[in-house]
Coordinates of C-alpha atoms in Angstrom, one line a residue:
X1 CA -36.2 132.1 -105.0
X2 CA -38.9 133.6 -107.8
X3 CA -36.9 134.2 -110.2
X4 CA -35.0 131.1 -110.0
X5 CA -38.4 128.9 -110.1
X6 CA -40.1 130.6 -113.4
X7 CA -37.0 130.3 -115.3
X8 CA -36.8 126.4 -114.4
X9 CA -40.6 126.6 -115.7
X10 CA -39.8 127.6 -118.6
X11 CA -37.5 125.4 -119.4
X12 CA -39.4 122.3 -118.4
X13 CA -42.3 124.1 -120.4
X14 CA -40.6 124.5 -123.8
X15 CA -39.3 121.2 -123.2
X16 CA -43.0 119.8 -122.8
X17 CA -44.2 121.7 -125.4
X18 CA -41.2 120.9 -128.2
X19 CA -40.9 116.8 -127.7
X20 CA -45.0 116.2 -128.0
X21 CA -44.0 117.1 -131.5
X22 CA -40.6 115.5 -133.3
X23 CA -41.2 116.8 -137.1
X24 CA -40.8 120.2 -134.9
X25 CA -37.7 119.6 -132.9
X26 CA -35.8 118.7 -135.8
X27 CA -36.4 121.3 -137.8
X28 CA -34.7 123.6 -135.3
X29 CA -31.2 123.4 -134.3
X30 CA -29.7 123.9 -132.0
X31 CA -34.2 122.8 -130.3
X32 CA -35.2 126.4 -128.9
X33 CA -35.7 125.3 -125.6
X34 CA -32.2 123.5 -125.3
X35 CA -30.7 127.3 -125.7
X36 CA -30.2 129.1 -122.5
X37 CA -30.9 133.0 -122.9
X38 CA -28.1 135.1 -122.0
X39 CA -30.4 137.0 -119.7
X40 CA -29.8 134.0 -117.0
X41 CA -25.8 134.4 -116.2
X42 CA -26.8 137.8 -114.7
X43 CA -26.5 136.2 -111.4
X44 CA -25.9 133.2 -109.3
X45 CA -29.2 132.1 -108.4
X46 CA -31.0 132.9 -112.2
X47 CA -27.7 131.0 -113.5
X48 CA -27.6 128.0 -111.1
X49 CA -31.7 127.7 -111.8
X50 CA -30.1 126.5 -115.9
X51 CA -28.7 124.1 -114.6
X52 CA -31.4 123.2 -112.2
X53 CA -33.5 123.1 -115.2
X54 CA -31.8 119.9 -117.1
X55 CA -32.0 117.6 -114.2
X56 CA -36.2 118.9 -113.8
X57 CA -36.6 118.1 -117.8
X58 CA -34.9 115.0 -117.6
X59 CA -37.1 113.7 -114.6
X60 CA -39.8 114.6 -116.4
X61 CA -39.3 112.5 -119.7
X62 CA -37.0 111.6 -122.8
X63 CA -33.8 109.8 -121.3
X64 CA -33.4 110.1 -117.9
X65 CA -37.3 109.8 -116.6
X66 CA -38.2 106.4 -115.6
X67 CA -40.6 106.0 -118.6
X68 CA -41.6 103.9 -121.5
X69 CA -39.0 105.6 -124.2
X70 CA -36.6 105.6 -120.9
X71 CA -32.9 103.9 -121.4
X72 CA -34.4 101.5 -119.4
X73 CA -37.3 100.9 -120.6
X74 CA -36.6 100.5 -124.3
X75 CA -32.6 98.5 -123.5
X76 CA -34.3 96.6 -120.9
X77 CA -36.6 95.0 -124.2
X78 CA -34.2 94.9 -126.4
X79 CA -32.0 92.6 -123.8
X80 CA -33.5 90.0 -122.2
X81 CA -35.4 92.1 -118.4
X82 CA -38.9 92.7 -120.0
X83 CA -41.6 91.9 -122.6
X84 CA -43.0 94.7 -124.2
X85 CA -46.7 95.1 -125.2
X86 CA -46.9 98.7 -126.3
X87 CA -47.5 98.9 -130.6
X88 CA -44.5 101.7 -130.3
X89 CA -42.6 99.4 -127.9
X90 CA -42.9 96.0 -129.3
X91 CA -40.0 96.6 -132.4
X92 CA -37.4 97.2 -129.3
X93 CA -38.7 93.7 -127.9
X94 CA -38.3 92.1 -131.1
X95 CA -35.5 93.4 -131.8
X96 CA -36.8 95.0 -135.0
X97 CA -36.5 98.6 -134.3
X98 CA -36.6 100.9 -137.3
X99 CA -35.4 103.8 -138.1
X100 CA -38.9 106.1 -138.1
X101 CA -39.9 104.3 -135.0
X102 CA -40.8 107.6 -133.2
X103 CA -39.6 106.5 -129.2
X104 CA -36.3 106.0 -131.2
X105 CA -36.6 109.5 -132.4
X106 CA -37.3 111.1 -128.8
X107 CA -34.4 109.1 -127.3
X108 CA -32.1 110.2 -130.2
X109 CA -33.3 113.5 -129.7
X110 CA -33.7 114.0 -125.7
X111 CA -30.7 113.1 -125.6
X112 CA -29.1 115.2 -127.6
X113 CA -31.2 118.4 -126.3
X114 CA -29.3 117.9 -122.6
X115 CA -25.5 118.0 -124.3
X116 CA -27.4 121.0 -126.7
X117 CA -28.4 123.3 -122.8
X118 CA -25.1 122.0 -122.1
X119 CA -22.8 123.6 -124.5
X120 CA -25.4 126.6 -124.8
X121 CA -24.7 126.9 -120.1
X122 CA -20.5 126.3 -121.0
X123 CA -20.7 129.2 -123.5
X124 CA -23.0 131.2 -121.9
X125 CA -20.6 130.9 -118.3
X126 CA -17.3 131.8 -120.6
X127 CA -18.2 135.8 -120.4
X128 CA -20.3 135.5 -116.9
X129 CA -18.5 138.2 -115.2
X130 CA -21.4 138.8 -112.4
X131 CA -21.3 134.7 -112.2
X132 CA -19.0 134.1 -108.7
X133 CA -15.9 131.8 -109.5
X134 CA -16.9 129.0 -107.1
X135 CA -20.2 129.3 -108.8
X136 CA -19.4 129.0 -112.0
X137 CA -17.2 126.4 -111.5
X138 CA -19.9 124.6 -109.7
X139 CA -21.6 125.0 -113.4
X140 CA -19.6 124.5 -115.3
X141 CA -18.5 121.1 -113.7
X142 CA -22.1 119.9 -113.4
X143 CA -22.5 121.2 -117.7
X144 CA -19.7 119.0 -118.7
X145 CA -20.9 116.2 -116.5
X146 CA -24.2 115.8 -118.1
X147 CA -22.5 116.3 -121.4
X148 CA -20.3 113.8 -120.4
X149 CA -23.5 111.2 -119.2
X150 CA -25.0 111.8 -122.7
X151 CA -22.0 110.9 -124.9
X152 CA -21.6 107.4 -122.6
X153 CA -25.3 106.8 -123.8
X154 CA -25.1 107.5 -127.1
X155 CA -22.1 106.0 -127.8
X156 CA -22.4 102.6 -126.7
X157 CA -26.0 103.0 -127.6
X158 CA -26.0 104.2 -131.5
X159 CA -21.8 103.9 -132.0
X160 CA -19.6 106.4 -133.9
X161 CA -22.0 109.5 -133.2
X162 CA -21.6 113.1 -134.2
X163 CA -20.2 114.4 -131.0
X164 CA -21.2 118.3 -130.6
X165 CA -19.0 120.8 -127.7
X166 CA -21.3 124.0 -129.0
X167 CA -24.4 125.4 -130.2
X168 CA -23.4 125.9 -133.7
X169 CA -25.5 125.8 -136.2
X170 CA -23.6 125.8 -139.2
X171 CA -21.4 122.8 -137.9
X172 CA -23.4 120.6 -136.3
X173 CA -25.9 120.3 -139.0
X174 CA -23.1 118.9 -141.5
X175 CA -21.2 116.9 -138.5
X176 CA -20.8 113.5 -139.6
X177 CA -20.3 110.3 -137.6
X178 CA -17.0 110.6 -135.3
X179 CA -15.6 107.4 -133.9
X180 CA -16.4 106.5 -130.8
X181 CA -12.7 106.0 -129.5
X182 CA -13.2 109.7 -130.2
X183 CA -16.7 110.5 -128.3
X184 CA -15.0 108.6 -125.4
X185 CA -11.6 110.5 -125.8
X186 CA -14.2 113.8 -124.8
X187 CA -16.2 111.7 -122.2
X188 CA -13.0 111.4 -120.0
X189 CA -11.7 114.5 -121.0
X190 CA -14.8 115.8 -119.6
X191 CA -15.5 114.3 -116.8
X192 CA -11.7 115.2 -115.4
X193 CA -12.4 118.6 -116.2
X194 CA -15.8 118.2 -113.9
X195 CA -13.7 116.5 -111.4
X196 CA -12.2 119.4 -110.9
X197 CA -14.1 122.1 -111.1
X198 CA -17.0 119.7 -109.1
X199 CA -17.4 120.4 -104.9
X200 CA -16.4 117.5 -102.7
X201 CA -19.7 117.3 -101.7
X202 CA -23.4 118.2 -102.0
X203 CA -24.6 121.6 -102.9
X204 CA -27.6 120.8 -100.7
X205 CA -29.0 117.8 -99.0
X206 CA -29.8 116.3 -102.1
X207 CA -28.4 113.9 -104.2
X208 CA -29.8 115.8 -107.6
X209 CA -27.1 117.7 -108.2
X210 CA -23.5 115.9 -109.1
X211 CA -20.1 115.9 -107.3
X212 CA -16.9 115.2 -107.4
X213 CA -17.4 111.7 -106.5
X214 CA -20.6 111.8 -109.0
X215 CA -18.2 112.3 -111.8
X216 CA -15.2 109.7 -110.5
X217 CA -18.5 106.6 -110.3
X218 CA -18.5 107.5 -114.2
X219 CA -15.1 107.2 -114.6
X220 CA -14.9 104.2 -113.2
X221 CA -17.7 102.6 -115.4
X222 CA -15.8 104.8 -118.8
X223 CA -12.8 102.9 -117.7
X224 CA -14.7 99.5 -116.6
X225 CA -15.9 100.0 -120.7
X226 CA -13.0 101.6 -122.3
X227 CA -11.2 97.7 -119.8
X228 CA -8.2 100.1 -118.2
X229 CA -8.8 98.3 -115.7
X230 CA -6.1 100.1 -113.7
X231 CA -7.8 103.3 -114.0
X232 CA -11.7 101.3 -113.0
X233 CA -10.3 100.0 -109.7
X234 CA -8.6 103.7 -109.5
X235 CA -11.9 105.7 -109.6
X236 CA -14.7 103.1 -108.2
X237 CA -11.7 102.8 -105.1
X238 CA -12.1 107.3 -104.1
X239 CA -16.1 106.8 -103.9
X240 CA -16.4 103.8 -101.6
X241 CA -13.6 105.3 -99.5
X242 CA -15.7 108.4 -99.3
X243 CA -17.6 106.6 -96.5
X244 CA -19.0 109.7 -94.6
X245 CA -20.7 110.1 -97.2
X246 CA -21.5 106.4 -99.3
X247 CA -22.9 103.4 -98.1
X248 CA -24.8 100.3 -98.2
X249 CA -27.9 100.2 -97.0
X250 CA -31.0 97.4 -96.3
X251 CA -33.0 96.1 -100.0
X252 CA -36.1 98.1 -99.7
X253 CA -34.1 101.2 -98.5
X254 CA -31.8 102.2 -101.6
X255 CA -34.5 104.0 -104.1
X256 CA -35.3 106.2 -101.2
X257 CA -35.3 110.2 -101.9
X258 CA -31.0 110.9 -100.3
X259 CA -30.2 107.2 -99.8
X260 CA -26.5 107.2 -98.3
X261 CA -26.2 104.3 -101.2
X262 CA -27.1 106.8 -104.1
X263 CA -24.1 109.4 -105.5
X264 CA -26.6 110.6 -108.8
X265 CA -30.1 110.1 -108.3
X266 CA -33.0 112.5 -110.2
X267 CA -35.7 114.4 -108.6
X268 CA -39.6 113.4 -109.1
X269 CA -41.6 116.4 -110.5
X270 CA -43.8 117.5 -107.5
X271 CA -46.8 115.9 -105.8
X272 CA -45.4 113.0 -107.8
X273 CA -43.3 109.8 -107.4
X274 CA -41.0 108.4 -109.3
X275 CA -42.4 107.7 -113.4
X276 CA -39.9 105.0 -113.0
X277 CA -42.6 103.5 -110.0
X278 CA -45.5 104.4 -112.0
X279 CA -44.6 102.5 -115.7
X280 CA -43.2 99.7 -113.4
X281 CA -45.8 99.0 -110.5
X282 CA -48.3 96.9 -112.1
X283 CA -52.3 96.4 -111.4
X284 CA -53.7 95.4 -114.2
X285 CA -53.0 93.2 -116.4
X286 CA -50.4 95.5 -118.3
X287 CA -49.8 97.6 -121.5
X288 CA -46.9 99.1 -121.9
X289 CA -43.6 96.2 -119.8
X290 CA -43.9 93.7 -117.8
X291 CA -40.6 91.8 -116.2
X292 CA -39.1 88.5 -117.9
X293 CA -40.5 85.5 -116.0
X294 CA -37.5 84.2 -116.4
X295 CA -35.6 86.8 -114.4
X296 CA -38.3 86.8 -112.4
X297 CA -38.3 83.3 -111.6
X298 CA -35.3 81.4 -112.7
X299 CA -32.3 83.8 -111.6
X300 CA -32.4 84.4 -108.4
X301 CA -30.6 82.0 -105.9
X302 CA -33.1 80.2 -103.7
X303 CA -31.8 82.4 -100.9
X304 CA -31.2 85.1 -102.5
X305 CA -33.6 87.9 -100.4
X306 CA -33.8 90.4 -103.7
X307 CA -36.3 88.3 -105.5
X308 CA -38.7 88.9 -102.3
X309 CA -37.6 92.7 -102.3
X310 CA -37.1 93.8 -105.7
X311 CA -40.3 91.6 -107.8
X312 CA -43.5 91.6 -107.2
X313 CA -46.0 89.8 -109.4
X314 CA -49.9 89.8 -110.4
X315 CA -52.8 87.4 -111.9
X316 CA -55.8 87.7 -113.7
X317 CA -58.4 86.0 -116.1
X318 CA -55.4 86.5 -118.7
X319 CA -52.0 85.0 -116.1
X320 CA -49.3 86.3 -114.1
X321 CA -46.9 89.5 -115.2
X322 CA -44.4 89.8 -113.0
X323 CA -43.1 93.9 -112.1
X324 CA -39.9 95.0 -110.5
X325 CA -40.7 96.8 -107.2
X326 CA -37.4 97.8 -106.4
X327 CA -39.6 101.5 -106.7
X328 CA -42.1 100.3 -104.4
X329 CA -44.7 104.0 -104.5
X330 CA -46.9 104.2 -107.7
X331 CA -48.5 106.7 -107.5
X332 CA -49.0 109.9 -104.4
X333 CA -48.9 113.1 -103.7
X334 CA -45.6 112.5 -100.8
X335 CA -42.4 112.5 -102.4
X336 CA -40.1 109.6 -100.9
X337 CA -38.7 108.0 -104.1
X338 CA -36.3 109.6 -106.2
X339 CA -35.3 107.8 -110.0
X340 CA -31.8 106.7 -108.9
X341 CA -29.4 107.2 -111.9
X342 CA -25.8 106.1 -109.6
X343 CA -25.6 104.5 -106.9
X344 CA -22.6 102.5 -104.4
X345 CA -23.6 98.9 -105.3
X346 CA -22.7 99.9 -109.0
X347 CA -18.5 100.8 -108.0
X348 CA -18.5 97.9 -106.2
X349 CA -19.1 95.7 -109.1
X350 CA -17.3 97.7 -110.9
X351 CA -13.8 97.2 -108.4
X352 CA -15.1 94.1 -108.4
X353 CA -14.1 93.5 -112.5
X354 CA -11.6 95.1 -112.7
X355 CA -9.5 94.1 -109.9
X356 CA -10.3 90.5 -111.2
X357 CA -9.4 91.2 -114.7
X358 CA -6.2 92.2 -113.0
X359 CA -5.6 89.0 -111.4
X360 CA -6.4 91.0 -107.6
X361 CA -8.7 87.9 -107.0
X362 CA -8.6 87.6 -102.9
X363 CA -10.4 92.3 -103.3
X364 CA -12.6 91.1 -106.0
X365 CA -13.9 88.4 -104.0
X366 CA -14.3 90.7 -101.8
X367 CA -15.7 93.4 -103.3
X368 CA -18.5 90.7 -104.3
X369 CA -19.2 89.5 -101.6
X370 CA -20.7 92.9 -100.6
X371 CA -22.9 92.9 -102.3
X372 CA -24.3 89.2 -101.5
X373 CA -23.4 89.5 -97.6
X374 CA -26.7 92.3 -98.0
X375 CA -28.8 89.7 -100.4
X376 CA -28.9 87.3 -98.2
X377 CA -26.4 84.8 -99.6
X378 CA -23.5 82.0 -98.9
X379 CA -20.4 85.0 -99.2
X380 CA -18.0 83.3 -102.1
X381 CA -14.4 83.8 -99.9
X382 CA -16.1 80.7 -97.4
X383 CA -17.7 79.0 -100.6
X384 CA -15.4 79.0 -103.4
X385 CA -12.0 80.9 -102.1
X386 CA -10.2 79.7 -104.2
X387 CA -12.3 80.3 -107.0
X388 CA -10.6 81.1 -110.9
X389 CA -10.2 84.4 -112.6
X390 CA -13.0 83.1 -115.6
X391 CA -15.1 81.8 -112.9
X392 CA -15.3 84.6 -110.8
X393 CA -16.5 87.4 -113.8
X394 CA -18.6 84.9 -114.6
X395 CA -20.4 85.5 -111.5
X396 CA -19.9 88.9 -111.5
X397 CA -21.6 89.6 -114.5
X398 CA -24.3 87.6 -112.8
X399 CA -24.5 89.4 -109.9
X400 CA -24.5 93.0 -112.2
X401 CA -27.2 90.7 -113.2
X402 CA -29.2 90.6 -110.7
X403 CA -28.4 93.8 -109.0
X404 CA -28.9 95.9 -111.5
X405 CA -31.5 94.3 -113.8
X406 CA -34.1 97.2 -114.9
X407 CA -31.8 100.0 -114.0
X408 CA -30.3 102.3 -116.9
X409 CA -29.8 99.4 -119.0
X410 CA -26.6 98.2 -117.8
X411 CA -28.2 94.1 -118.6
X412 CA -28.4 95.9 -122.2
X413 CA -24.8 97.4 -122.0
X414 CA -23.1 94.3 -120.5
X415 CA -24.5 92.2 -123.3
X416 CA -23.0 94.2 -125.8
X417 CA -19.5 95.2 -123.9
X418 CA -18.3 91.5 -123.3
X419 CA -19.5 90.8 -126.4
X420 CA -22.1 87.9 -125.2
X421 CA -24.6 89.4 -126.3
X422 CA -25.1 86.9 -129.7
X423 CA -24.9 84.3 -127.4
X424 CA -27.6 85.0 -125.0
X425 CA -30.1 86.7 -127.1
X426 CA -29.8 84.3 -130.5
X427 CA -31.4 81.8 -128.1
X428 CA -34.4 83.2 -127.0
X429 CA -35.2 85.8 -129.5
X430 CA -35.8 84.8 -133.2
X431 CA -35.5 88.2 -135.3
X432 CA -32.1 88.3 -133.2
X433 CA -29.1 89.9 -135.9
X434 CA -25.5 90.8 -134.4
X435 CA -26.0 94.1 -136.2
X436 CA -28.6 94.3 -133.5
X437 CA -26.5 95.6 -130.9
X438 CA -26.3 99.4 -132.2
X439 CA -30.1 101.2 -132.5
X440 CA -30.6 102.0 -135.7
X441 CA -30.4 105.8 -136.1
X442 CA -32.8 107.9 -136.0
X443 CA -34.3 108.2 -140.0
X444 CA -35.5 111.8 -139.4
X445 CA -32.2 112.7 -138.4
X446 CA -30.0 111.1 -141.4
X447 CA -32.7 113.0 -143.7
X448 CA -32.0 116.7 -142.1
X449 CA -28.5 116.1 -142.4
X450 CA -26.9 114.5 -145.3
X451 CA -23.3 113.6 -143.7
X452 CA -24.7 110.8 -141.1
X453 CA -24.5 107.1 -142.4
X454 CA -26.8 104.2 -141.2
X455 CA -26.0 101.8 -138.7
X456 CA -25.2 98.4 -140.6
X457 CA -28.3 95.9 -140.7
X458 CA -31.1 98.8 -140.4

């Protein structure tokens, strides 16, 4: 156990030190904090520490951390969820992101660092004769899942991206951008392999290491984005049907550690609650982000319990500022909340949308009403049972906006995948251009690899 903690601490410490200097990271390919020493693969326990190290780093800082440079924050700004105040965040809020923006560079790097670590683990496990087959399968499944998870966000934020499937410097330093369709093929392949390798149940009482259902959940989301409605319905059903493991819980209990709604969570650092809560809960005039007032005051239906449970405000001499209150604890030595990555409500909404597109309207309404019922809203099955497909899909999109606001950039990604970004954002974003649906590739990355071509509009 002591060895595991030391290895995990080593990985986290390296990440912290290296992320303090983006320039230095760019000069090292692959990043040194992403390579797992061969000695790690000498025993089950120590090999497991390499995977645990990935989760620790993800929770600490970077794209998955819930802090101001995370996907949740940056995509909330580029959509219509957050208002930005910090000079480094304002370009996201204004949809005028320069390619040399440090938050952009850090986002790109932190995702690829996790990919490199996953690749390093996969390579190390190939010849790890001292690792039991069960442990090897589990770790391979988790590494494949992490790689797929990272590429899902890369392809949706940046479009075509370099596809790195090894730690080979010679290959990776010259890799061009792979077409999005090919990246998606790799994501699906990784997730299907992960599904075969991962355990049915969680390895521990925590829900911080993906299991088979976690791979199914991400597959359902991927197929939704690919408009493969049949597979989106199939894989979301596989998760929803695991009623002994997953259930919708009370609104104020969703983000608690080990909530039965959680499909995958990240554990905060010791003696601390989530970065999400620390960033978003306001006690004074915001210096980073706050919730868009229109979302806070005009989007929710009158009887929606989520407004009272999930939104708060502060008022001072400067004005009134709203903030998400999904996470209830800003900072505390007693950890009561974990950062939510994937949860059951999303799977109901995925299945509702897939079924609506398959013209299975009655059962689509049933899925949507699961979410509305918890929110204390009238059921569509009662108020509008003959709703047509077009209106039902609009209702599902609206429900996603409300249920998933401030979480993992869902609103931004939904606007883009449904091709509604121009329609929704142009009237409220004075600088909006159609090319803003993709982020620019980091200038440093283009300088480092001359085969990388910048996105249009930058």
